[in-house]
Amino acid sequence: MSPLPRSSAAPTRRTRTPVVDAACADAVELARAAAEETAWPGPVGEHLGLQADGDRVVTHYFACLDSAYNGWRWAVTVARASRAKAVTVSECVLMPGDEAVMPPQWVPWIDRLRPGDLGPGDLLPTAADDVRLAPGFTQVDDATDRQMLWELGLGRARVLSAEGRDEVAARWYEGTAGPRTPIAASAPAPCSTCGFFVPLAGALRQLFGVCSNEYAPDDGKVVAVDHGCGAHSEAVVAPSAVEYAPPIVDELGYDIVGAGSIADEEALGHS
């Protein structure tokens, strides 16, 4: 007699739907008393139904009449021990229903922070594993600023990493200091040709600088080389749209005026 072949597939585990225990299902008044004790002094609403959570474990639901918890419901779980007739209350909690008003999902403070939120006296700690920063001794290459070489071990413990540099470059270039703003589109020339443009140091000098024109809207701010405004140092003053010709005096021609009209004008006080 040959042995039965073994199946290579792992046997699937079937989950059995719990059967509603009759004694626990009939314990509506016991569950209501527990809900009223927890909700006191507020009243408890009608019985909304029940659910079997396991063998001899049933949860009864009651409407919550508190106006502050609209759409919530009281959930009272009752249980019965094996071969026992007495039903006891396991727990009583307030749970949200399908139409309950829920608070928004929790967002960590680092994700809620926005530019401009930092005020005087506020501290913004930087994480030790911030990808925007790297140890100073690891960021040494031909494009590194010479000032940073002097600071190794003496000044800044961390400097801007390559990923942090790419992130800030994309943010500045796509922002209000980039070439896609209305003021840059109507500028007479880019900032790279302006005498008030001061290039940044390091690798960022290839794309950004600082505006030093006190009359420009971006004075003291970082601007892209292809940004621009109307305060360009080489901007030409546009002539007026309407030009008035100088008055012309006819010194050659003359008009003959009668002597009587002259005497009348002098009598009236006209000369």
mmCIF file of C-alpha atoms in Angstrom:
data_model
loop_
_atom_site.group_PDB
_atom_site.id
_atom_site.type_symbol
_atom_site.label_atom_id
_atom_site.label_comp_id
_atom_site.label_asym_id
_atom_site.label_seq_id
_atom_site.Cartn_x
_atom_site.Cartn_y
_atom_site.Cartn_z
ATOM 1 C CA MET A 1 0.000 0.000 0.000
ATOM 2 C CA SER A 2 1.674 3.209 -1.193
ATOM 3 C CA PRO A 3 1.637 6.317 1.005
ATOM 4 C CA LEU A 4 -0.542 9.272 0.016
ATOM 5 C CA PRO A 5 1.306 12.044 -1.910
ATOM 6 C CA ARG A 6 2.051 15.134 0.121
ATOM 7 C CA SER A 7 0.867 18.454 -1.150
ATOM 8 C CA SER A 8 3.582 21.064 -1.623
ATOM 9 C CA ALA A 9 1.202 23.925 -0.922
ATOM 10 C CA ALA A 10 0.756 24.996 2.693
ATOM 11 C CA PRO A 11 -2.699 24.263 4.051
ATOM 12 C CA THR A 12 -4.954 27.301 4.117
ATOM 13 C CA ARG A 13 -6.224 28.292 7.523
ATOM 14 C CA ARG A 14 -9.934 28.867 7.577
ATOM 15 C CA THR A 15 -11.469 31.415 9.881
ATOM 16 C CA ARG A 16 -14.750 30.492 11.483
ATOM 17 C CA THR A 17 -17.423 33.130 11.844
ATOM 18 C CA PRO A 18 -18.369 33.345 15.532
ATOM 19 C CA VAL A 19 -21.902 32.357 16.417
ATOM 20 C CA VAL A 20 -24.039 34.826 18.351
ATOM 21 C CA ASP A 21 -24.494 33.514 21.878
ATOM 22 C CA ALA A 22 -28.144 33.594 22.866
ATOM 23 C CA ALA A 23 -27.545 34.521 26.499
ATOM 24 C CA CYS A 24 -25.204 37.362 25.575
ATOM 25 C CA ALA A 25 -27.591 38.583 22.885
ATOM 26 C CA ASP A 26 -30.431 38.770 25.412
ATOM 27 C CA ALA A 27 -28.356 40.852 27.856
ATOM 28 C CA VAL A 28 -29.515 44.160 26.361
ATOM 29 C CA GLU A 29 -30.619 45.673 29.669
ATOM 30 C CA LEU A 30 -27.346 44.669 31.316
ATOM 31 C CA ALA A 31 -25.404 46.392 28.532
ATOM 32 C CA ARG A 32 -27.659 49.454 28.716
ATOM 33 C CA ALA A 33 -27.109 49.800 32.467
ATOM 34 C CA ALA A 34 -23.335 49.725 31.909
ATOM 35 C CA ALA A 35 -23.613 52.366 29.176
ATOM 36 C CA GLU A 36 -25.795 54.621 31.348
ATOM 37 C CA GLU A 37 -23.344 54.311 34.222
ATOM 38 C CA THR A 38 -20.478 55.367 31.988
ATOM 39 C CA ALA A 39 -22.420 58.130 30.218
ATOM 40 C CA TRP A 40 -23.907 59.605 33.404
ATOM 41 C CA PRO A 41 -25.267 62.262 33.695
ATOM 42 C CA GLY A 42 -26.036 62.106 29.980
ATOM 43 C CA PRO A 43 -28.741 59.728 28.700
ATOM 44 C CA VAL A 44 -28.192 56.749 26.401
ATOM 45 C CA GLY A 45 -30.186 56.317 23.202
ATOM 46 C CA GLU A 46 -31.861 53.372 21.573
ATOM 47 C CA HIS A 47 -30.317 49.980 20.985
ATOM 48 C CA LEU A 48 -28.748 49.963 17.517
ATOM 49 C CA GLY A 49 -27.828 46.309 17.222
ATOM 50 C CA LEU A 50 -25.235 43.748 18.251
ATOM 51 C CA GLN A 51 -22.208 41.956 16.878
ATOM 52 C CA ALA A 52 -20.583 38.653 17.803
ATOM 53 C CA ASP A 53 -16.880 39.162 18.515
ATOM 54 C CA GLY A 54 -16.120 35.572 19.486
ATOM 55 C CA ASP A 55 -17.475 32.532 21.245
ATOM 56 C CA ARG A 56 -19.830 33.762 23.952
ATOM 57 C CA VAL A 57 -18.704 37.389 23.357
ATOM 58 C CA VAL A 58 -21.205 39.933 22.003
ATOM 59 C CA THR A 59 -20.993 43.727 21.646
ATOM 60 C CA HIS A 60 -24.187 45.783 21.958
ATOM 61 C CA TYR A 61 -24.396 49.243 20.385
ATOM 62 C CA PHE A 62 -26.457 52.147 21.740
ATOM 63 C CA ALA A 63 -26.981 55.606 20.280
ATOM 64 C CA CYS A 64 -25.084 58.467 21.910
ATOM 65 C CA LEU A 65 -27.328 61.473 22.612
ATOM 66 C CA ASP A 66 -24.528 63.842 23.564
ATOM 67 C CA SER A 67 -24.523 66.756 21.084
ATOM 68 C CA ALA A 68 -20.744 66.946 21.289
ATOM 69 C CA TYR A 69 -20.452 63.391 19.923
ATOM 70 C CA ASN A 70 -22.830 63.453 16.994
ATOM 71 C CA GLY A 71 -22.703 60.158 15.111
ATOM 72 C CA TRP A 72 -20.916 58.262 17.902
ATOM 73 C CA ARG A 73 -22.298 55.236 19.711
ATOM 74 C CA TRP A 74 -21.819 53.361 22.953
ATOM 75 C CA ALA A 75 -20.284 49.912 22.535
ATOM 76 C CA VAL A 76 -20.800 47.541 25.471
ATOM 77 C CA THR A 77 -19.146 44.133 25.241
ATOM 78 C CA VAL A 78 -20.636 41.330 27.322
ATOM 79 C CA ALA A 79 -19.262 37.820 27.744
ATOM 80 C CA ARG A 80 -20.149 34.499 29.304
ATOM 81 C CA ALA A 81 -17.741 31.902 30.596
ATOM 82 C CA SER A 82 -17.866 28.365 29.268
ATOM 83 C CA ARG A 83 -20.685 26.321 30.839
ATOM 84 C CA ALA A 84 -21.796 29.403 32.824
ATOM 85 C CA LYS A 85 -25.210 31.029 32.680
ATOM 86 C CA ALA A 86 -24.292 34.460 34.098
ATOM 87 C CA VAL A 87 -23.393 37.173 31.595
ATOM 88 C CA THR A 88 -20.949 39.886 32.691
ATOM 89 C CA VAL A 89 -19.835 43.208 31.197
ATOM 90 C CA SER A 90 -16.371 43.098 29.698
ATOM 91 C CA GLU A 91 -15.922 46.734 28.626
ATOM 92 C CA CYS A 92 -17.862 49.863 27.727
ATOM 93 C CA VAL A 93 -16.434 52.452 25.327
ATOM 94 C CA LEU A 94 -17.605 55.268 23.076
ATOM 95 C CA MET A 95 -16.872 54.490 19.428
ATOM 96 C CA PRO A 96 -17.352 56.563 16.239
ATOM 97 C CA GLY A 97 -20.012 55.536 13.765
ATOM 98 C CA ASP A 98 -20.075 55.916 10.012
ATOM 99 C CA GLU A 99 -21.244 59.556 10.226
ATOM 100 C CA ALA A 100 -19.216 60.550 13.278
ATOM 101 C CA VAL A 101 -17.259 63.799 13.290
ATOM 102 C CA MET A 102 -13.603 62.789 13.591
ATOM 103 C CA PRO A 103 -10.530 64.947 14.230
ATOM 104 C CA PRO A 104 -8.036 65.310 11.392
ATOM 105 C CA GLN A 105 -5.233 62.803 11.120
ATOM 106 C CA TRP A 106 -2.226 63.618 13.274
ATOM 107 C CA VAL A 107 0.627 65.245 11.380
ATOM 108 C CA PRO A 108 4.088 65.487 13.010
ATOM 109 C CA TRP A 109 5.313 68.996 13.711
ATOM 110 C CA ILE A 110 8.198 68.694 11.238
ATOM 111 C CA ASP A 111 5.633 68.116 8.464
ATOM 112 C CA ARG A 112 3.357 70.931 9.672
ATOM 113 C CA LEU A 113 6.138 73.511 9.697
ATOM 114 C CA ARG A 114 5.979 76.084 6.923
ATOM 115 C CA PRO A 115 8.344 78.886 5.843
ATOM 116 C CA GLY A 116 7.783 81.948 7.996
ATOM 117 C CA ASP A 117 6.528 80.041 11.061
ATOM 118 C CA LEU A 118 9.777 80.575 12.981
ATOM 119 C CA GLY A 119 9.582 83.689 15.128
ATOM 120 C CA PRO A 120 11.894 85.525 17.539
ATOM 121 C CA GLY A 121 13.022 83.235 20.338
ATOM 122 C CA ASP A 122 11.795 80.053 18.608
ATOM 123 C CA LEU A 123 14.170 77.112 18.231
ATOM 124 C CA LEU A 124 14.040 74.728 15.274
ATOM 125 C CA PRO A 125 16.124 71.629 16.031
ATOM 126 C CA THR A 126 17.696 69.870 13.069
ATOM 127 C CA ALA A 127 17.659 66.090 13.000
ATOM 128 C CA ALA A 128 20.983 64.308 13.232
ATOM 129 C CA ASP A 129 20.209 62.365 10.040
ATOM 130 C CA ASP A 130 18.968 65.345 8.013
ATOM 131 C CA VAL A 131 19.790 64.535 4.382
ATOM 132 C CA ARG A 132 20.327 68.217 3.618
ATOM 133 C CA LEU A 133 23.458 68.259 5.767
ATOM 134 C CA ALA A 134 26.643 66.216 5.794
ATOM 135 C CA PRO A 135 29.798 66.227 7.918
ATOM 136 C CA GLY A 136 32.214 68.884 6.787
ATOM 137 C CA PHE A 137 35.102 66.491 6.170
ATOM 138 C CA THR A 138 33.007 64.454 3.681
ATOM 139 C CA GLN A 139 32.193 67.375 1.366
ATOM 140 C CA VAL A 140 35.673 68.168 0.053
ATOM 141 C CA ASP A 141 36.012 68.397 -3.717
ATOM 142 C CA ASP A 142 37.110 70.842 -6.378
ATOM 143 C CA ALA A 143 33.856 72.789 -6.154
ATOM 144 C CA THR A 144 34.069 73.245 -2.387
ATOM 145 C CA ASP A 145 34.540 76.754 -1.151
ATOM 146 C CA ARG A 146 37.994 77.471 0.275
ATOM 147 C CA GLN A 147 36.394 79.002 3.335
ATOM 148 C CA MET A 148 34.904 75.634 4.154
ATOM 149 C CA LEU A 149 38.340 74.000 3.954
ATOM 150 C CA TRP A 150 39.546 76.346 6.666
ATOM 151 C CA GLU A 151 36.521 75.532 8.821
ATOM 152 C CA LEU A 152 37.141 71.775 8.881
ATOM 153 C CA GLY A 153 37.305 70.817 12.524
ATOM 154 C CA LEU A 154 37.299 74.475 13.597
ATOM 155 C CA GLY A 155 33.918 75.891 12.692
ATOM 156 C CA ARG A 156 30.837 74.201 11.262
ATOM 157 C CA ALA A 157 30.417 70.558 12.137
ATOM 158 C CA ARG A 158 28.072 70.034 9.181
ATOM 159 C CA VAL A 159 27.796 71.689 5.793
ATOM 160 C CA LEU A 160 25.309 71.560 2.941
ATOM 161 C CA SER A 161 25.253 68.147 1.298
ATOM 162 C CA ALA A 162 24.889 67.499 -2.430
ATOM 163 C CA GLU A 163 21.263 66.512 -1.930
ATOM 164 C CA GLY A 164 20.613 69.613 0.142
ATOM 165 C CA ARG A 165 22.229 71.791 -2.516
ATOM 166 C CA ASP A 166 20.043 70.294 -5.240
ATOM 167 C CA GLU A 167 16.945 70.772 -3.097
ATOM 168 C CA VAL A 168 17.603 74.430 -2.353
ATOM 169 C CA ALA A 169 18.545 75.126 -5.978
ATOM 170 C CA ALA A 170 15.256 73.674 -7.211
ATOM 171 C CA ARG A 171 13.266 75.607 -4.594
ATOM 172 C CA TRP A 172 14.913 78.934 -5.402
ATOM 173 C CA TYR A 173 14.744 78.452 -9.167
ATOM 174 C CA GLU A 174 11.064 77.498 -9.147
ATOM 175 C CA GLY A 175 10.155 80.248 -6.672
ATOM 176 C CA THR A 176 9.685 83.997 -6.964
ATOM 177 C CA ALA A 177 13.391 84.527 -7.688
ATOM 178 C CA GLY A 178 13.370 82.340 -10.787
ATOM 179 C CA PRO A 179 12.888 83.172 -14.462
ATOM 180 C CA ARG A 180 9.213 82.158 -14.657
ATOM 181 C CA THR A 181 7.774 85.117 -12.758
ATOM 182 C CA PRO A 182 5.879 87.973 -14.478
ATOM 183 C CA ILE A 183 8.449 90.564 -13.391
ATOM 184 C CA ALA A 184 11.267 88.496 -14.895
ATOM 185 C CA ALA A 185 9.376 88.033 -18.167
ATOM 186 C CA SER A 186 9.004 91.803 -18.598
ATOM 187 C CA ALA A 187 12.548 92.686 -17.499
ATOM 188 C CA PRO A 188 14.828 94.416 -20.020
ATOM 189 C CA ALA A 189 17.730 92.007 -19.328
ATOM 190 C CA PRO A 190 18.620 89.117 -16.977
ATOM 191 C CA CYS A 191 20.235 89.583 -13.583
ATOM 192 C CA SER A 192 23.490 88.018 -14.792
ATOM 193 C CA THR A 193 24.205 91.194 -16.800
ATOM 194 C CA CYS A 194 23.213 93.610 -14.034
ATOM 195 C CA GLY A 195 25.886 95.562 -12.164
ATOM 196 C CA PHE A 196 24.015 95.050 -8.878
ATOM 197 C CA PHE A 197 24.184 91.232 -9.174
ATOM 198 C CA VAL A 198 26.579 89.676 -6.625
ATOM 199 C CA PRO A 199 27.271 85.952 -7.384
ATOM 200 C CA LEU A 200 27.172 83.403 -4.598
ATOM 201 C CA ALA A 201 30.208 81.384 -3.587
ATOM 202 C CA GLY A 202 30.755 77.696 -4.275
ATOM 203 C CA ALA A 203 28.810 75.612 -6.756
ATOM 204 C CA LEU A 204 25.677 77.740 -6.401
ATOM 205 C CA ARG A 205 27.405 80.732 -8.016
ATOM 206 C CA GLN A 206 26.762 79.168 -11.408
ATOM 207 C CA LEU A 207 23.039 79.749 -11.041
ATOM 208 C CA PHE A 208 22.368 82.239 -8.226
ATOM 209 C CA GLY A 209 23.439 85.541 -6.780
ATOM 210 C CA VAL A 210 22.229 88.301 -4.483
ATOM 211 C CA CYS A 211 20.600 91.539 -5.610
ATOM 212 C CA SER A 212 22.226 94.672 -4.144
ATOM 213 C CA ASN A 213 20.024 97.361 -5.699
ATOM 214 C CA GLU A 214 18.090 99.112 -2.934
ATOM 215 C CA TYR A 215 15.352 100.139 -5.375
ATOM 216 C CA ALA A 216 14.805 96.615 -6.724
ATOM 217 C CA PRO A 217 12.036 94.422 -5.273
ATOM 218 C CA ASP A 218 14.581 91.639 -4.591
ATOM 219 C CA ASP A 219 17.146 93.773 -2.769
ATOM 220 C CA GLY A 220 19.132 91.569 -0.363
ATOM 221 C CA LYS A 221 17.544 88.360 -1.706
ATOM 222 C CA VAL A 222 18.864 85.442 -3.727
ATOM 223 C CA VAL A 223 17.943 85.623 -7.410
ATOM 224 C CA ALA A 224 18.653 83.366 -10.371
ATOM 225 C CA VAL A 225 21.025 84.459 -13.104
ATOM 226 C CA ASP A 226 18.132 84.512 -15.593
ATOM 227 C CA HIS A 227 15.805 86.383 -13.243
ATOM 228 C CA GLY A 228 15.221 90.079 -13.849
ATOM 229 C CA CYS A 229 13.319 93.230 -13.007
ATOM 230 C CA GLY A 230 12.901 96.802 -14.192
ATOM 231 C CA ALA A 231 15.713 98.082 -11.919
ATOM 232 C CA HIS A 232 18.443 96.629 -14.144
ATOM 233 C CA SER A 233 21.624 98.692 -14.072
ATOM 234 C CA GLU A 234 21.692 98.992 -17.863
ATOM 235 C CA ALA A 235 18.008 99.745 -18.332
ATOM 236 C CA VAL A 236 17.442 102.573 -20.843
ATOM 237 C CA VAL A 237 14.945 105.298 -19.958
ATOM 238 C CA ALA A 238 12.090 105.023 -22.443
ATOM 239 C CA PRO A 239 11.110 108.297 -24.187
ATOM 240 C CA SER A 240 7.715 109.787 -23.594
ATOM 241 C CA ALA A 241 4.972 108.434 -25.811
ATOM 242 C CA VAL A 242 3.719 111.977 -26.702
ATOM 243 C CA GLU A 243 6.235 114.584 -27.910
ATOM 244 C CA TYR A 244 5.236 118.251 -28.057
ATOM 245 C CA ALA A 245 6.845 120.475 -30.698
ATOM 246 C CA PRO A 246 8.242 123.841 -29.564
ATOM 247 C CA PRO A 247 6.027 126.892 -30.313
ATOM 248 C CA ILE A 248 6.658 128.641 -33.692
ATOM 249 C CA VAL A 249 6.662 132.459 -33.722
ATOM 250 C CA ASP A 250 6.055 134.119 -37.107
ATOM 251 C CA GLU A 251 8.469 137.027 -37.218
ATOM 252 C CA LEU A 252 8.077 137.734 -40.924
ATOM 253 C CA GLY A 253 4.380 138.170 -41.472
ATOM 254 C CA TYR A 254 2.173 140.962 -39.998
ATOM 255 C CA ASP A 255 -1.474 141.954 -39.770
ATOM 256 C CA ILE A 256 -2.901 145.376 -40.755
ATOM 257 C CA VAL A 257 -4.994 146.838 -37.931
ATOM 258 C CA GLY A 258 -7.091 149.985 -38.335
ATOM 259 C CA ALA A 259 -6.346 153.096 -36.192
ATOM 260 C CA GLY A 260 -9.934 153.278 -34.880
ATOM 261 C CA SER A 261 -9.838 149.818 -33.370
ATOM 262 C CA ILE A 262 -6.584 150.613 -31.578
ATOM 263 C CA ALA A 263 -8.100 153.753 -29.992
ATOM 264 C CA ASP A 264 -11.120 151.787 -28.810
ATOM 265 C CA GLU A 265 -8.907 149.132 -27.192
ATOM 266 C CA GLU A 266 -6.876 151.815 -25.354
ATOM 267 C CA ALA A 267 -10.042 153.467 -24.090
ATOM 268 C CA LEU A 268 -11.181 150.162 -22.620
ATOM 269 C CA GLY A 269 -7.817 149.682 -20.905
ATOM 270 C CA HIS A 270 -6.336 147.216 -23.424
ATOM 271 C CA SER A 271 -2.899 147.734 -24.804
#
